[in-house]
mmCIF file of C-alpha atoms and ligand atoms in Angstrom:
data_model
loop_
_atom_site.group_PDB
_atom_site.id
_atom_site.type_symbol
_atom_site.label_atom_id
_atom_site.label_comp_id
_atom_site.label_asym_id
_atom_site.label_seq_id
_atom_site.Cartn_x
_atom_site.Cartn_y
_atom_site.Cartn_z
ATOM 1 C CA UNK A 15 15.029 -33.695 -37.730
ATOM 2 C CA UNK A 16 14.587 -33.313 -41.520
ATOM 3 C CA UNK A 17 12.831 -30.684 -42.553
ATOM 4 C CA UNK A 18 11.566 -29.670 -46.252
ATOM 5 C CA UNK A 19 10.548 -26.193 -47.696
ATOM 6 C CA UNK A 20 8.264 -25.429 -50.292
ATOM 7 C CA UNK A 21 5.974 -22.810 -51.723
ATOM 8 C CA UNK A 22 5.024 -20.835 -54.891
ATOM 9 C CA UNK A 23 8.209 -19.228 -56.837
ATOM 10 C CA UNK A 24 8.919 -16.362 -54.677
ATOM 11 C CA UNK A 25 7.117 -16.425 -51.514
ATOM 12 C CA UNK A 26 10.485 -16.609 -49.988
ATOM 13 C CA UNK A 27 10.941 -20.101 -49.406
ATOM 14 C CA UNK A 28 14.728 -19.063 -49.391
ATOM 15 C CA UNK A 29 14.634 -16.387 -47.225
ATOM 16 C CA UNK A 30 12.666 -18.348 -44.512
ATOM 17 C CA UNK A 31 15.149 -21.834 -45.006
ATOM 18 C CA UNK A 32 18.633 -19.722 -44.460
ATOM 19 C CA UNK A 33 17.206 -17.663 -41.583
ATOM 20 C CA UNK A 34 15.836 -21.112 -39.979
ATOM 21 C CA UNK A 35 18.977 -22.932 -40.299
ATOM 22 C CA UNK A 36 20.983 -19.580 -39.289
ATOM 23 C CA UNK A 37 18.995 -19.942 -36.185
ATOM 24 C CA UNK A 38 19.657 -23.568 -35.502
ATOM 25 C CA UNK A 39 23.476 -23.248 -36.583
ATOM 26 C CA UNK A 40 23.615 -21.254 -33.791
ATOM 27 C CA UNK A 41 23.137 -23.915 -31.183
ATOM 28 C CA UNK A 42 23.927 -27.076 -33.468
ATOM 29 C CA UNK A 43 26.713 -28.758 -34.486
ATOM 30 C CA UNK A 44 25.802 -29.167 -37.756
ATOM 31 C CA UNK A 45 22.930 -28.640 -39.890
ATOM 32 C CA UNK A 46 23.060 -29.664 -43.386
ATOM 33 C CA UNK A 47 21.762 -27.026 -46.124
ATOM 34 C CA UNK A 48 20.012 -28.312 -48.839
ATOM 35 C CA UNK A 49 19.418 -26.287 -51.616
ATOM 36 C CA UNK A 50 17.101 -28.356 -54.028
ATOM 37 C CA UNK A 51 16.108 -25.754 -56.317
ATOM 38 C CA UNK A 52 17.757 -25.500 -59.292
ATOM 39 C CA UNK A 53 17.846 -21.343 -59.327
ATOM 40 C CA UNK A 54 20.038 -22.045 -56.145
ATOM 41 C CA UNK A 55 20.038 -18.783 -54.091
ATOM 42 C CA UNK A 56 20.413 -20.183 -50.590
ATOM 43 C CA UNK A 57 24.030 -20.021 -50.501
ATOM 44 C CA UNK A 58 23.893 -16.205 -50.688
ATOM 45 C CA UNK A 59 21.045 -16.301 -48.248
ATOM 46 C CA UNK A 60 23.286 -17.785 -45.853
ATOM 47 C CA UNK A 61 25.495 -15.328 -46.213
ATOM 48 C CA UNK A 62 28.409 -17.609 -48.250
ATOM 49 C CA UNK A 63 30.053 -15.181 -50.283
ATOM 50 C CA UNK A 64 29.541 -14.655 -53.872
ATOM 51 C CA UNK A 65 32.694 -15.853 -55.425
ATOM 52 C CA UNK A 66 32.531 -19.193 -53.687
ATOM 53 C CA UNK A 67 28.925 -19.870 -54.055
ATOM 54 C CA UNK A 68 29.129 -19.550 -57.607
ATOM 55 C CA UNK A 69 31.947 -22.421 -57.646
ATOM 56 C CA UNK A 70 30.039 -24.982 -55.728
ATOM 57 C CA UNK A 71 28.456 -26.818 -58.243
ATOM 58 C CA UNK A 72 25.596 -28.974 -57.983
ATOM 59 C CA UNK A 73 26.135 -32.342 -57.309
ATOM 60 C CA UNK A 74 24.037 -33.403 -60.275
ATOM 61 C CA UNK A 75 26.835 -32.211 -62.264
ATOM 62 C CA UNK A 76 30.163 -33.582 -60.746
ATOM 63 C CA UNK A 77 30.827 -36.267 -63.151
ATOM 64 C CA UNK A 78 33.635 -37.797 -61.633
ATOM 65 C CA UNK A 79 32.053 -38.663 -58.421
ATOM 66 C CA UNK A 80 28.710 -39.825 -60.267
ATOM 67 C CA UNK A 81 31.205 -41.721 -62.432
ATOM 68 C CA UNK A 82 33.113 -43.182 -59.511
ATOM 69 C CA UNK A 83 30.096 -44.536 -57.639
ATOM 70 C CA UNK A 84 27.796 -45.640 -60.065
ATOM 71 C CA UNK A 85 30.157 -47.333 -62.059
ATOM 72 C CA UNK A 86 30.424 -45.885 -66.261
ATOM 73 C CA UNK A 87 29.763 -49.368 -67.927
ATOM 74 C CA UNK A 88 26.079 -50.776 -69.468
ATOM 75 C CA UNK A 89 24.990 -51.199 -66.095
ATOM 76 C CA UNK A 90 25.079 -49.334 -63.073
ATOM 77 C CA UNK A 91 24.340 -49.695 -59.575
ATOM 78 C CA UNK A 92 20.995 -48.927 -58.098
ATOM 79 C CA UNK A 93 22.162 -48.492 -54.727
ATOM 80 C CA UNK A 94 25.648 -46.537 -54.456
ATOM 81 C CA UNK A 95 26.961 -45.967 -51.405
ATOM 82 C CA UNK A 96 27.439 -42.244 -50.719
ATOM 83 C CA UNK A 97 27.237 -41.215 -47.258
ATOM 84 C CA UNK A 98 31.073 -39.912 -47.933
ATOM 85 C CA UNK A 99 29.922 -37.855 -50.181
ATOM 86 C CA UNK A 100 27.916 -35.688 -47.964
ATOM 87 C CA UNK A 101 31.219 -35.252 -45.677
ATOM 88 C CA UNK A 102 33.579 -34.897 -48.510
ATOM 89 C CA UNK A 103 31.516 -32.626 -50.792
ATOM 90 C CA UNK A 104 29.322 -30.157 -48.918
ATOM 91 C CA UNK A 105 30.584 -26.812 -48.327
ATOM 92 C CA UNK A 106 30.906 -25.291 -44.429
ATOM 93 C CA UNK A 107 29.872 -22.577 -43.706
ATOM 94 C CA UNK A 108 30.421 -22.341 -40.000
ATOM 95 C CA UNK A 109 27.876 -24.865 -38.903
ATOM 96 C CA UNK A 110 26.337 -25.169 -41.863
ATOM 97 C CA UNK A 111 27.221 -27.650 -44.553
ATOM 98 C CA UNK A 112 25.934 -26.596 -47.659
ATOM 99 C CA UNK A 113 25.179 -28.985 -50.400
ATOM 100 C CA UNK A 114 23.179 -27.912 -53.674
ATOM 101 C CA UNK A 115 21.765 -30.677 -55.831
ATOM 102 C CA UNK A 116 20.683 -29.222 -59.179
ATOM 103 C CA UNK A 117 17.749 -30.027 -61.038
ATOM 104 C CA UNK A 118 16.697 -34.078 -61.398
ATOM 105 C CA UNK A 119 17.914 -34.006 -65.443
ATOM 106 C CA UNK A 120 15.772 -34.571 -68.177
ATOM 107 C CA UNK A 121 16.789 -35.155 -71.704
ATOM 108 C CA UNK A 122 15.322 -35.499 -74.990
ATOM 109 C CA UNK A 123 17.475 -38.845 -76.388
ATOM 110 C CA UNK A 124 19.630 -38.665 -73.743
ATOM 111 C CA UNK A 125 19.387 -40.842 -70.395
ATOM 112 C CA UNK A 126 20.092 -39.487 -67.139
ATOM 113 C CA UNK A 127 19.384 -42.021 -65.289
ATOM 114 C CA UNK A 128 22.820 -42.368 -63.138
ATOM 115 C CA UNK A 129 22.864 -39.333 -62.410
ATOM 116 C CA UNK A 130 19.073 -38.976 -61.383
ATOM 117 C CA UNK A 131 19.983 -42.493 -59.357
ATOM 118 C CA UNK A 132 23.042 -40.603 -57.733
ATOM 119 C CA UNK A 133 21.006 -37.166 -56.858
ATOM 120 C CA UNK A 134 18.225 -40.159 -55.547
ATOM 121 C CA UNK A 135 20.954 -42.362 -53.213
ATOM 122 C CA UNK A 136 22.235 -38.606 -51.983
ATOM 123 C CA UNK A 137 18.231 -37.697 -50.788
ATOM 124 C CA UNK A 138 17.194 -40.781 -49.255
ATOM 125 C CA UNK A 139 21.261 -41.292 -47.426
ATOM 126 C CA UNK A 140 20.680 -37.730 -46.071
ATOM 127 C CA UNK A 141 16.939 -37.895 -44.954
ATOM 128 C CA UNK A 142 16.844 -41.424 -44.049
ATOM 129 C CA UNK A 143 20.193 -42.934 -42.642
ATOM 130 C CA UNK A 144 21.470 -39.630 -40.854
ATOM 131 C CA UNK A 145 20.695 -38.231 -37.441
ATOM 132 C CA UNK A 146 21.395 -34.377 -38.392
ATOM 133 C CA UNK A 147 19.305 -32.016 -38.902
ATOM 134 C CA UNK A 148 19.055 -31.170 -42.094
ATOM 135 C CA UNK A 149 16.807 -27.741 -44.330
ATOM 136 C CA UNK A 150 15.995 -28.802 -47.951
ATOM 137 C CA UNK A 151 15.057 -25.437 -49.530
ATOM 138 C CA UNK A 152 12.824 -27.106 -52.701
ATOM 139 C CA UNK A 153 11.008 -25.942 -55.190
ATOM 140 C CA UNK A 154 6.685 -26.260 -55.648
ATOM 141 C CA UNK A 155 6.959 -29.411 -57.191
ATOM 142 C CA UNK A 156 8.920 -30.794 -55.084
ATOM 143 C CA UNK A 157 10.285 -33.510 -57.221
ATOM 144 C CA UNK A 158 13.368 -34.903 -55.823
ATOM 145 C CA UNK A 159 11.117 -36.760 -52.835
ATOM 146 C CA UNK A 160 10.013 -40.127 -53.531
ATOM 147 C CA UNK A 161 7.638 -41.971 -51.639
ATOM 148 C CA UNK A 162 10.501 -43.932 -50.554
ATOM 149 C CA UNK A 163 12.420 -40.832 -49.320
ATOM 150 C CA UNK A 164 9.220 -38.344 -48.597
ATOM 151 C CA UNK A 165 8.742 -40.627 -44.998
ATOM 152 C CA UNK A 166 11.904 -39.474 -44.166
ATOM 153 C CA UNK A 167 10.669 -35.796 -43.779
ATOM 154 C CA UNK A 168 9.288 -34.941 -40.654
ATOM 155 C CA UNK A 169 7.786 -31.857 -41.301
ATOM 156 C CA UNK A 170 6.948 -29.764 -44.731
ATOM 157 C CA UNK A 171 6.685 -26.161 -44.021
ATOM 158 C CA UNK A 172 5.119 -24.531 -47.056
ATOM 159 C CA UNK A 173 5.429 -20.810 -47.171
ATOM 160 C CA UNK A 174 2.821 -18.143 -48.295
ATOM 161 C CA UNK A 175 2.237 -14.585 -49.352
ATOM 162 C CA UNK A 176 -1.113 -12.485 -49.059
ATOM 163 C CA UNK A 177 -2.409 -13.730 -52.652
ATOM 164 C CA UNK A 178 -4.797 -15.996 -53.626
ATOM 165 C CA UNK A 179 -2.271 -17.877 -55.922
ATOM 166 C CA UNK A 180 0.106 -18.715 -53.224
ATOM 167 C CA UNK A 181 -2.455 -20.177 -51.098
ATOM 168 C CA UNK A 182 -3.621 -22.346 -53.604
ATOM 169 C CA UNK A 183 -0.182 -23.435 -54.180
ATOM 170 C CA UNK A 184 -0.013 -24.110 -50.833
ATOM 171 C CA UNK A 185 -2.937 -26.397 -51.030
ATOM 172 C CA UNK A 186 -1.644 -28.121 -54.123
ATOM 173 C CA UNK A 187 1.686 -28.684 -51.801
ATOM 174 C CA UNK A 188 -0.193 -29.918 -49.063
ATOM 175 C CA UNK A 189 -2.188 -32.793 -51.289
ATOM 176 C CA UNK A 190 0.990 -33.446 -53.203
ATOM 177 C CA UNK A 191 2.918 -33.852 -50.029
ATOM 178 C CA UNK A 192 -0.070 -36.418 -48.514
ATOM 179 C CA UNK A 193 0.142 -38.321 -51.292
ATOM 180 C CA UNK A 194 3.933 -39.313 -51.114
ATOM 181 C CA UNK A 195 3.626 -39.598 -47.068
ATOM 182 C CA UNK A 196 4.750 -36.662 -45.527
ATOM 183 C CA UNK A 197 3.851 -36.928 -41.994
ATOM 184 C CA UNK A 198 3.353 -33.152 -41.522
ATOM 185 C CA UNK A 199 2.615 -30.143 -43.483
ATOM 186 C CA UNK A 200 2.781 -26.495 -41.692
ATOM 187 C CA UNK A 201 2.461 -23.471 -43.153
ATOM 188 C CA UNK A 202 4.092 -20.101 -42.822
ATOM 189 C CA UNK A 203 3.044 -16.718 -43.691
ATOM 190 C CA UNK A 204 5.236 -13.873 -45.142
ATOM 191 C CA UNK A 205 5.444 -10.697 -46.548
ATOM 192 C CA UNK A 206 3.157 -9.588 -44.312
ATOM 193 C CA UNK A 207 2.172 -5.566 -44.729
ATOM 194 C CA UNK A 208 -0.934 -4.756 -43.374
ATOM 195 C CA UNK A 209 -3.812 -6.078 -40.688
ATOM 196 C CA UNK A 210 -5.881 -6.998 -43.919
ATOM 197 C CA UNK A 211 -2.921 -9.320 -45.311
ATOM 198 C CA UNK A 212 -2.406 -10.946 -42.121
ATOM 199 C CA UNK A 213 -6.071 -11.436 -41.651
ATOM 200 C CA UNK A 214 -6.340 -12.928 -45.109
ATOM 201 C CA UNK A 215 -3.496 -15.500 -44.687
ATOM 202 C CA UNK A 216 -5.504 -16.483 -41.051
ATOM 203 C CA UNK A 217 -8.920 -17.156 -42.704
ATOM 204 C CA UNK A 218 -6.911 -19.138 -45.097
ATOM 205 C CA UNK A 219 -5.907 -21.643 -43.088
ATOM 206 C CA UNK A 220 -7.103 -23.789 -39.877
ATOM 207 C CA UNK A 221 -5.338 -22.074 -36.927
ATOM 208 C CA UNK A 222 -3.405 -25.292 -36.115
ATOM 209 C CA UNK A 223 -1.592 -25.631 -39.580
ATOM 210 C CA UNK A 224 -0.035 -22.004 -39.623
ATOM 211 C CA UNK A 225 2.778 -21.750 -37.265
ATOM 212 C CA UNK A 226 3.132 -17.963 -37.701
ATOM 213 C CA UNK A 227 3.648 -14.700 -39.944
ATOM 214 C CA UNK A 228 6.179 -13.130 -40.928
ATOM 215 C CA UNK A 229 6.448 -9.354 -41.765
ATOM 216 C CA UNK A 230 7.224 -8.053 -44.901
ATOM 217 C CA UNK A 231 10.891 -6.243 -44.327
ATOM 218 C CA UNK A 232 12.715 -3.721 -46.215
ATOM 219 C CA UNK A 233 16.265 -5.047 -44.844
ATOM 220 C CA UNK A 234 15.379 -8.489 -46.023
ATOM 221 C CA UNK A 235 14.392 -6.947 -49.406
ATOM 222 C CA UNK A 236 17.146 -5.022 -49.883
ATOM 223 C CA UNK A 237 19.955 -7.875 -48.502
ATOM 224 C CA UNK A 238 18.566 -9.744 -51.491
ATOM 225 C CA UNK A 239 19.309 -6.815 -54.068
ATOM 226 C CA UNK A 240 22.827 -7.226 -53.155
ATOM 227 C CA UNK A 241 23.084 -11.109 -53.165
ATOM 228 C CA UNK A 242 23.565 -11.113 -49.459
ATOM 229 C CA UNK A 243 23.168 -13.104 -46.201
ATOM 230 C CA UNK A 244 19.534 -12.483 -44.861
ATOM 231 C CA UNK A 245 19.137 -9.868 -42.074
ATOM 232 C CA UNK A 246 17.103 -11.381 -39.000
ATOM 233 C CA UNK A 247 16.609 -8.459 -36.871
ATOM 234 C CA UNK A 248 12.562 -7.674 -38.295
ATOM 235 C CA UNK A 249 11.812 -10.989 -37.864
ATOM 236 C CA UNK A 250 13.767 -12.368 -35.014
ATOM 237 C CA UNK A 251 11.092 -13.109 -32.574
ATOM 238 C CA UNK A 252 8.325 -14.689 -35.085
ATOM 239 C CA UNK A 253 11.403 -16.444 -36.011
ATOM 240 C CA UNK A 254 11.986 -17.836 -32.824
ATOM 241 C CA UNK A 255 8.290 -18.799 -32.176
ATOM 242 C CA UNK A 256 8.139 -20.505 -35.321
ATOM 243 C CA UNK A 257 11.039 -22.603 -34.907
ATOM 244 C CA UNK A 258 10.358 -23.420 -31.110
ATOM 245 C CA UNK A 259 7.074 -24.640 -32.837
ATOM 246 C CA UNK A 260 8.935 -27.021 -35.403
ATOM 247 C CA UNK A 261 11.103 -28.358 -32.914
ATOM 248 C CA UNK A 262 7.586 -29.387 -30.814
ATOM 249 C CA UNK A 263 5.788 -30.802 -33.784
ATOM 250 C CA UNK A 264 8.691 -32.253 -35.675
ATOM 251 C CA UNK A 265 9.768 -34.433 -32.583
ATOM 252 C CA UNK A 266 12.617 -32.197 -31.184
ATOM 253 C CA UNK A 267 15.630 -31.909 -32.642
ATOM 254 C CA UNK A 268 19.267 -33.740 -32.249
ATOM 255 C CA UNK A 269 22.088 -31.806 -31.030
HETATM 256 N N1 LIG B 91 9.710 -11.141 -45.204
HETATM 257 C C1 LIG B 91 10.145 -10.567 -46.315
HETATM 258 N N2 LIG B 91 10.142 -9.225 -46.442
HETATM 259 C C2 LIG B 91 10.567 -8.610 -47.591
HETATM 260 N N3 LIG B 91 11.020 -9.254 -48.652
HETATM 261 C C3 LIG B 91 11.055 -10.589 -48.593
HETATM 262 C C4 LIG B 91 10.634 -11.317 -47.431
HETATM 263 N N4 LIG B 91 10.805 -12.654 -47.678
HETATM 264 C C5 LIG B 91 11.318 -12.746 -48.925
HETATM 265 N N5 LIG B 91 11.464 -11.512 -49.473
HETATM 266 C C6 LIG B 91 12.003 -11.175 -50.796
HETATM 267 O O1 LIG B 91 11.212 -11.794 -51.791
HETATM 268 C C7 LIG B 91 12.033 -12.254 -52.874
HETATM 269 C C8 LIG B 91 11.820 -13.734 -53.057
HETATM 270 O O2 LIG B 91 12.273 -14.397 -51.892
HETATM 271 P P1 LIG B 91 12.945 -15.845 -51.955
HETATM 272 O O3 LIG B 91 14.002 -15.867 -52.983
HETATM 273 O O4 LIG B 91 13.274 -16.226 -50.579
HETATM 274 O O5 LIG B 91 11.684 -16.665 -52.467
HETATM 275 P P2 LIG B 91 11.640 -18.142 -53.033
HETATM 276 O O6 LIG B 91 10.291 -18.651 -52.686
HETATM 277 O O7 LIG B 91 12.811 -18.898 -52.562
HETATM 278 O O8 LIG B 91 11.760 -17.867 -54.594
HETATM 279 P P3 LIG B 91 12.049 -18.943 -55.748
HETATM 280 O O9 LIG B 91 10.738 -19.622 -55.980
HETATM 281 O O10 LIG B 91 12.481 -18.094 -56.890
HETATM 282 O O11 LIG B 91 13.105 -19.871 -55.230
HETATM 283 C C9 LIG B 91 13.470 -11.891 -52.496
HETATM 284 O O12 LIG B 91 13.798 -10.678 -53.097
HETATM 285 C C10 LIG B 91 13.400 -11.743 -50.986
HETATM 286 O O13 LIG B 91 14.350 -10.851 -50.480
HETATM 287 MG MG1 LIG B 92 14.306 -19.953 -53.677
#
């Protein structure tokens, strides 16, 4: 199962991708981490410590490898093979492998296009030829699916606050998502205070698309302060609900 998160800048697209693939760690072999936004936070989320998440660099930036597959003359390969990279260069984390890809490059003289062909190859080998589940925490725009590599996800969640602006995000998300050929968009609440903010985010959406709320939570809050691994006990059962509802929708989910 391949799943895909996205959402305005801080609804807590991060918060809700490590606690999800905490969860199905738990009773998985392995779930590969994706962390396709280039502010990269998830590795703290997930509770890798500091000092080693800031040495795992994004794979947009290890030269060698890039080098090595793509070839460093005129002309480069469009279709590098790099399913050992995934094994070789991902980070566990008990079940987790973590893998961040940094930001598709964009230069003004300069040409990334290897590189953006390499970050590419690594997308579509990991959502299209694997059986894994894998969490790609992304950003709105979500710019490193293609149409080629978007049918590969079987399920978008897109995560919202109580305000106006996320929602429309959300909607954005949704059409952008469409377009490329995502099968399935859900969405998720959070941040949740009051009867009035939940009520909001309800009348927001039809009641099949939302697959639950989460509450707002001081722990969660304060974990993040301190760079460190997010706390599940608020949320645990919405948590559960909401990922016994991806498993349904997004076709069950290897083991
Ligand atoms: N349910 C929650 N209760 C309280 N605080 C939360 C909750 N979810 C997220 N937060 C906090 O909101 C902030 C933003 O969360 P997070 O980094 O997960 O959002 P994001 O959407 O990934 O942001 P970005 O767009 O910057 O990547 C963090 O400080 C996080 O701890
Ligand atoms: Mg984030």
């Amino acid at each position: 199962m391949k799943l895909a998160i996205s959402g305005k800048g801080g609804v807590g697209k991060t918060t809700i991708a490590a606690a999800l693939i905490k969860s199905f760690a738990r009773t998985h072999h392995t779930v590969y981490a994706v962390d396709a936004d280039p502010d990269a936070s998830l590795a703290a989320a997930l509770g890798i410590p500091e000092e080693v998440a800031r040495g795992l660099k994004p794979v947009v930036e290890m030269k060698e490898i890039i080098r090595e597959k793509m070839g460093d003359g005129t002309f480069f390969t469009l279709n590098p093979r790099v399913d050992d990279v995934l094994d070789n260069y991902s980070y566990r984390h008990r079940n987790i492998r973590f893998l961040r890809m940094g930001g598709i490059k964009r230069g003004g003289t300069e040409c990334y296009c290897r590189e953006n062909t390499f970050l590419a190859a690594l997308i579509s080998s990991l959502l299209l030829d694997r059986d894994e589940l894998v969490v790609m925490d992304m950003g709105a725009g979500i710019e490193h699916l293609s149409r080629g590599t978007a049918r590969g996800v079987d399920l978008m969640l897109v995560v919202v606050e109580p305000s106006r602006l996320s929602i429309n995000t959300a909607y954005l998300v949704t059409e952008l998502a469409a377009d490329l050929g995502i099968q399935k968009v859900r969405v998720v609440g959070n941040k949740v205070r009051t009867p009035k903010e939940r009520e909001f985010i309800l009348n927001s959406f039809p009641a099949e698309r939302l697959l639950g709320i989460i509450p707002f939570s001081n722990h969660i809050l304060e974990a993040s302060q301190e760079k460190g691994e997010v706390p599940e006990e608020d949320i645990e059962n919405v948590l559960d609900e909401i990922r016994e509802k991806i498993e349904k929708e997004a076709g069950g989910v290897p083991s």
